[in-house]
PDB file of C-alpha atoms in Angstrom:
ATOM      1  CA  MET A  11      29.114 -13.426 -13.797  1.00 82.00           C
ATOM      2  CA  ASN A  12      26.596 -16.049 -13.806  1.00 94.00           C
ATOM      3  CA  ILE A  13      23.207 -15.931 -11.603  1.00 97.00           C
ATOM      4  CA  ARG A  14      22.468 -19.144  -9.887  1.00 97.00           C
ATOM      5  CA  PRO A  15      19.740 -20.666  -7.127  1.00 98.00           C
ATOM      6  CA  ALA A  16      20.960 -20.026  -3.656  1.00 98.00           C
ATOM      7  CA  GLN A  17      21.709 -23.566  -1.930  1.00 97.00           C
ATOM      8  CA  GLN A  18      21.302 -23.771   2.223  1.00 96.00           C
ATOM      9  CA  GLY A  19      25.294 -24.037   2.192  1.00 96.00           C
ATOM     10  CA  ASP A  20      25.459 -20.121   1.013  1.00 97.00           C
ATOM     11  CA  LEU A  21      23.349 -19.368   4.388  1.00 97.00           C
ATOM     12  CA  PRO A  22      26.242 -17.575   5.996  1.00 97.00           C
ATOM     13  CA  ALA A  23      27.512 -15.354   2.506  1.00 96.00           C
ATOM     14  CA  LEU A  24      24.214 -14.296   2.940  1.00 97.00           C
ATOM     15  CA  LEU A  25      24.242 -13.280   6.297  1.00 96.00           C
ATOM     16  CA  GLU A  26      27.206 -11.375   5.909  1.00 96.00           C
ATOM     17  CA  ILE A  27      25.654  -9.736   2.734  1.00 96.00           C
ATOM     18  CA  PHE A  28      22.374  -8.573   4.602  1.00 95.00           C
ATOM     19  CA  ALA A  29      24.837  -7.463   7.274  1.00 95.00           C
ATOM     20  CA  HIS A  30      26.431  -5.405   5.075  1.00 94.00           C
ATOM     21  CA  ALA A  31      23.150  -4.216   3.199  1.00 93.00           C
ATOM     22  CA  ARG A  32      22.116  -3.045   6.836  1.00 93.00           C
ATOM     23  CA  ALA A  33      24.973  -1.306   7.390  1.00 92.00           C
ATOM     24  CA  PHE A  34      25.309   0.566   4.232  1.00 90.00           C
ATOM     25  CA  MET A  35      21.214   1.713   4.098  1.00 89.00           C
ATOM     26  CA  ALA A  36      22.037   3.293   7.424  1.00 91.00           C
ATOM     27  CA  GLN A  37      25.078   5.355   6.183  1.00 90.00           C
ATOM     28  CA  THR A  38      23.115   6.273   3.603  1.00 90.00           C
ATOM     29  CA  GLY A  39      19.943   7.917   5.345  1.00 89.00           C
ATOM     30  CA  ASN A  40      17.720   4.782   5.464  1.00 83.00           C
ATOM     31  CA  PRO A  41      18.423   3.223   8.702  1.00 85.00           C
ATOM     32  CA  THR A  42      14.700   2.080   9.016  1.00 84.00           C
ATOM     33  CA  GLN A  43      13.897   0.173   6.006  1.00 89.00           C
ATOM     34  CA  TRP A  44      15.572  -3.144   7.233  1.00 83.00           C
ATOM     35  CA  GLY A  45      16.582  -2.341  10.945  1.00 79.00           C
ATOM     36  CA  ASN A  46      19.337  -3.686  12.628  1.00 83.00           C
ATOM     37  CA  GLU A  47      17.428  -7.644  12.146  1.00 84.00           C
ATOM     38  CA  PHE A  48      15.554  -7.779   8.428  1.00 88.00           C
ATOM     39  CA  PRO A  49      15.142 -10.310   6.529  1.00 91.00           C
ATOM     40  CA  ARG A  50      15.333 -12.434   9.738  1.00 90.00           C
ATOM     41  CA  GLU A  51      17.342 -16.040   9.400  1.00 89.00           C
ATOM     42  CA  SER A  52      14.388 -17.772   8.910  1.00 92.00           C
ATOM     43  CA  MET A  53      13.089 -15.692   5.923  1.00 93.00           C
ATOM     44  CA  ILE A  54      16.092 -16.241   4.264  1.00 95.00           C
ATOM     45  CA  GLU A  55      15.949 -19.964   5.052  1.00 96.00           C
ATOM     46  CA  ASP A  56      12.362 -19.991   3.425  1.00 96.00           C
ATOM     47  CA  ASP A  57      13.705 -17.838   0.466  1.00 96.00           C
ATOM     48  CA  ILE A  58      16.081 -20.814  -0.155  1.00 97.00           C
ATOM     49  CA  ALA A  59      14.171 -23.856   0.777  1.00 96.00           C
ATOM     50  CA  ASN A  60      11.612 -22.436  -1.833  1.00 95.00           C
ATOM     51  CA  GLN A  61      13.576 -21.503  -4.574  1.00 96.00           C
ATOM     52  CA  ARG A  62      13.614 -18.114  -4.034  1.00 96.00           C
ATOM     53  CA  THR A  63      16.598 -16.598  -3.582  1.00 97.00           C
ATOM     54  CA  MET A  64      18.819 -15.983  -6.625  1.00 98.00           C
ATOM     55  CA  LEU A  65      22.543 -15.004  -6.646  1.00 98.00           C
ATOM     56  CA  LEU A  66      24.798 -13.070  -8.837  1.00 97.00           C
ATOM     57  CA  VAL A  67      28.351 -14.957  -8.499  1.00 97.00           C
ATOM     58  CA  ASP A  68      32.222 -15.260  -9.964  1.00 94.00           C
ATOM     59  CA  THR A  69      34.996 -17.126  -9.865  1.00 92.00           C
ATOM     60  CA  CYS A  70      38.377 -14.897  -8.756  1.00 89.00           C
ATOM     61  CA  ASN A  71      41.449 -17.326  -8.347  1.00 90.00           C
ATOM     62  CA  GLY A  72      39.530 -20.306  -8.792  1.00 91.00           C
ATOM     63  CA  HIS A  73      36.992 -19.770  -5.864  1.00 92.00           C
ATOM     64  CA  GLU A  74      33.157 -18.315  -6.314  1.00 94.00           C
ATOM     65  CA  ARG A  75      32.137 -15.368  -4.888  1.00 95.00           C
ATOM     66  CA  ILE A  76      28.669 -13.735  -4.281  1.00 97.00           C
ATOM     67  CA  LEU A  77      28.391 -10.551  -5.194  1.00 97.00           C
ATOM     68  CA  ALA A  78      24.648 -10.167  -4.704  1.00 97.00           C
ATOM     69  CA  GLN A  79      21.378 -11.932  -3.972  1.00 97.00           C
ATOM     70  CA  PHE A  80      17.914 -10.746  -4.335  1.00 98.00           C
ATOM     71  CA  ALA A  81      14.694 -13.218  -3.829  1.00 97.00           C
ATOM     72  CA  LEU A  82      12.826 -13.595  -7.070  1.00 97.00           C
ATOM     73  CA  CYS A  83       9.257 -13.890  -6.427  1.00 96.00           C
ATOM     74  CA  PRO A  84       6.779 -15.607  -9.249  1.00 94.00           C
ATOM     75  CA  GLY A  85       3.028 -14.822  -8.978  1.00 93.00           C
ATOM     76  CA  GLU A  86       0.855 -11.724  -8.115  1.00 94.00           C
ATOM     77  CA  ASP A  87       2.477 -10.334  -4.780  1.00 95.00           C
ATOM     78  CA  PRO A  88      -0.616  -9.471  -2.103  1.00 94.00           C
ATOM     79  CA  THR A  89       1.453  -6.248  -1.267  1.00 94.00           C
ATOM     80  CA  TYR A  90       1.117  -5.167  -4.650  1.00 97.00           C
ATOM     81  CA  ALA A  91      -2.880  -5.478  -4.939  1.00 96.00           C
ATOM     82  CA  LYS A  92      -3.706  -2.051  -3.700  1.00 96.00           C
ATOM     83  CA  ILE A  93      -1.813   1.198  -4.930  1.00 98.00           C
ATOM     84  CA  ASP A  94      -2.102   4.813  -4.413  1.00 97.00           C
ATOM     85  CA  GLY A  95      -1.196   5.438  -8.736  1.00 98.00           C
ATOM     86  CA  ALA A  96      -1.511   2.551 -10.931  1.00 98.00           C
ATOM     87  CA  TRP A  97       0.898  -0.444 -12.126  1.00 98.00           C
ATOM     88  CA  LEU A  98       1.390  -0.279 -15.954  1.00 97.00           C
ATOM     89  CA  ASP A  99      -0.362  -3.262 -16.627  1.00 97.00           C
ATOM     90  CA  ASP A 100      -2.267  -5.971 -15.018  1.00 95.00           C
ATOM     91  CA  ASP A 101       0.212  -9.170 -16.847  1.00 96.00           C
ATOM     92  CA  SER A 102       1.745 -11.489 -15.375  1.00 96.00           C
ATOM     93  CA  TYR A 103       4.945 -10.001 -13.760  1.00 97.00           C
ATOM     94  CA  VAL A 104       7.806 -11.392 -11.165  1.00 97.00           C
ATOM     95  CA  THR A 105       8.840  -9.281  -7.818  1.00 97.00           C
ATOM     96  CA  ILE A 106      12.186  -8.976  -6.790  1.00 97.00           C
ATOM     97  CA  HIS A 107      12.862  -8.354  -3.582  1.00 96.00           C
ATOM     98  CA  ARG A 108      15.483  -8.228  -0.830  1.00 95.00           C
ATOM     99  CA  ILE A 109      18.203  -7.094  -3.261  1.00 96.00           C
ATOM    100  CA  ALA A 110      21.840  -6.754  -1.371  1.00 95.00           C
ATOM    101  CA  SER A 111      24.978  -6.544  -2.647  1.00 94.00           C
ATOM    102  CA  SER A 112      28.443  -7.890  -0.630  1.00 94.00           C
ATOM    103  CA  GLY A 113      30.152  -4.516  -1.987  1.00 89.00           C
ATOM    104  CA  ILE A 114      32.789  -6.499  -4.008  1.00 91.00           C
ATOM    105  CA  VAL A 115      31.943  -4.764  -6.984  1.00 90.00           C
ATOM    106  CA  LYS A 116      29.920  -2.014  -8.604  1.00 91.00           C
ATOM    107  CA  GLY A 117      26.694  -2.363 -10.526  1.00 91.00           C
ATOM    108  CA  ALA A 118      25.419  -5.768  -9.033  1.00 94.00           C
ATOM    109  CA  ALA A 119      22.305  -4.761  -8.205  1.00 93.00           C
ATOM    110  CA  LYS A 120      22.015  -3.449 -11.682  1.00 94.00           C
ATOM    111  CA  ASP A 121      23.151  -7.012 -12.843  1.00 96.00           C
ATOM    112  CA  CYS A 122      20.340  -8.571 -10.933  1.00 96.00           C
ATOM    113  CA  ILE A 123      18.222  -6.679 -12.117  1.00 95.00           C
ATOM    114  CA  ASN A 124      18.687  -6.804 -15.869  1.00 94.00           C
ATOM    115  CA  TRP A 125      18.959 -10.792 -15.511  1.00 96.00           C
ATOM    116  CA  CYS A 126      15.485 -10.306 -14.209  1.00 96.00           C
ATOM    117  CA  ILE A 127      14.587  -8.063 -17.818  1.00 95.00           C
ATOM    118  CA  GLU A 128      16.065 -10.275 -20.141  1.00 95.00           C
ATOM    119  CA  HIS A 129      14.528 -13.475 -18.463  1.00 95.00           C
ATOM    120  CA  TYR A 130      11.187 -12.616 -17.689  1.00 95.00           C
ATOM    121  CA  GLY A 131      10.628  -9.448 -19.069  1.00 93.00           C
ATOM    122  CA  ASN A 132       7.740  -7.825 -16.720  1.00 97.00           C
ATOM    123  CA  VAL A 133       8.932  -6.957 -13.094  1.00 98.00           C
ATOM    124  CA  ARG A 134       7.908  -5.264 -10.016  1.00 98.00           C
ATOM    125  CA  ALA A 135       9.922  -3.810  -7.131  1.00 98.00           C
ATOM    126  CA  ASP A 136       9.459  -1.629  -4.425  1.00 97.00           C
ATOM    127  CA  THR A 137      11.514   0.354  -1.910  1.00 96.00           C
ATOM    128  CA  HIS A 138      11.226   2.449   1.222  1.00 95.00           C
ATOM    129  CA  PRO A 139      10.978   6.500   0.637  1.00 96.00           C
ATOM    130  CA  ASN A 140      14.843   6.935   2.052  1.00 94.00           C
ATOM    131  CA  ASN A 141      16.539   4.385  -0.289  1.00 94.00           C
ATOM    132  CA  LYS A 142      18.130   6.943  -2.622  1.00 94.00           C
ATOM    133  CA  ALA A 143      20.346   4.152  -3.823  1.00 92.00           C
ATOM    134  CA  MET A 144      17.871   1.890  -4.809  1.00 94.00           C
ATOM    135  CA  GLN A 145      15.532   4.206  -6.564  1.00 96.00           C
ATOM    136  CA  HIS A 146      18.373   5.602  -8.472  1.00 95.00           C
ATOM    137  CA  VAL A 147      19.525   1.737  -9.197  1.00 94.00           C
ATOM    138  CA  LEU A 148      15.699   1.041 -10.363  1.00 97.00           C
ATOM    139  CA  GLU A 149      14.800   4.399 -12.639  1.00 97.00           C
ATOM    140  CA  SER A 150      18.256   4.442 -14.043  1.00 95.00           C
ATOM    141  CA  ASN A 151      17.320   0.744 -15.398  1.00 94.00           C
ATOM    142  CA  GLY A 152      13.698   1.537 -16.661  1.00 95.00           C
ATOM    143  CA  PHE A 153      11.607   0.933 -14.334  1.00 98.00           C
ATOM    144  CA  ALA A 154       8.834   3.521 -14.099  1.00 98.00           C
ATOM    145  CA  ARG A 155       7.787   5.108 -10.679  1.00 98.00           C
ATOM    146  CA  CYS A 156       4.329   3.726 -10.354  1.00 98.00           C
ATOM    147  CA  GLY A 157       2.956   4.906  -6.847  1.00 98.00           C
ATOM    148  CA  LEU A 158       3.091   4.065  -3.279  1.00 97.00           C
ATOM    149  CA  ILE A 159       2.284   0.751  -1.736  1.00 97.00           C
ATOM    150  CA  GLN A 160       1.844   0.144   1.998  1.00 95.00           C
ATOM    151  CA  LEU A 161       3.273  -3.210   3.199  1.00 91.00           C
ATOM    152  CA  LEU A 162       0.987  -6.118   4.901  1.00 89.00           C
ATOM    153  CA  ASP A 163       3.950  -7.557   6.986  1.00 81.00           C
ATOM    154  CA  ARG A 164       4.451  -4.849   9.495  1.00 79.00           C
ATOM    155  CA  PRO A 165       2.997  -2.592  12.072  1.00 78.00           C
ATOM    156  CA  THR A 166       4.807   1.050  11.050  1.00 80.00           C
ATOM    157  CA  ASP A 167       6.931   2.261   8.349  1.00 84.00           C
ATOM    158  CA  THR A 168       5.168   0.663   5.611  1.00 89.00           C
ATOM    159  CA  THR A 169       4.925   3.033   2.664  1.00 95.00           C
ATOM    160  CA  ARG A 170       7.003   1.941   0.266  1.00 97.00           C
ATOM    161  CA  ILE A 171       7.957   3.569  -3.424  1.00 98.00           C
ATOM    162  CA  ALA A 172       6.061   0.797  -6.179  1.00 98.00           C
ATOM    163  CA  TYR A 173       8.168   0.317  -9.986  1.00 98.00           C
ATOM    164  CA  GLN A 174       7.595  -1.531 -13.186  1.00 98.00           C
ATOM    165  CA  ARG A 175       9.404  -2.264 -16.269  1.00 97.00           C
ATOM    166  CA  HIS A 176       7.705  -4.146 -18.717  1.00 96.00           C
ATOM    167  CA  GLU A 177       9.801  -5.162 -21.766  1.00 88.00           C
ATOM    168  CA  TRP A 178       6.563  -5.444 -24.270  1.00 73.00           C
TER     169      TRP A 178
END
């Protein structure tokens, strides 16, 4: 398995992966985090154009398969400026957003997270209080639950659990 940046030609596959992820979230008690439309296609295109979308890929029978995708966002995330709780530190970090698995293999999210830790060391993420699957993935991979943040890009359903892992 490898991680590579997404290209515009990957867009159809990414749209399918996000549809799969939305259905999985709805089936597991988390229908509102992404609803029926998030992330919008324009957001995915912007992530690709700005080289934020990373893909976990492998090769099967000579063909590349996209196992998962995530947005890797360097620099300070404005959403994280206010937290009901405390971050582990104020050091530079990257943020993982919009992680989604194709469902082809188990453990794809873990592989994406581990790659981020190996390459960046200090990683933050957040997830919806109803997203028990992602909470489990983050906590079982050494992330500390730091508190609650409020999303800035929507009017309702804004509370998220904030996590951080810093390899010292």
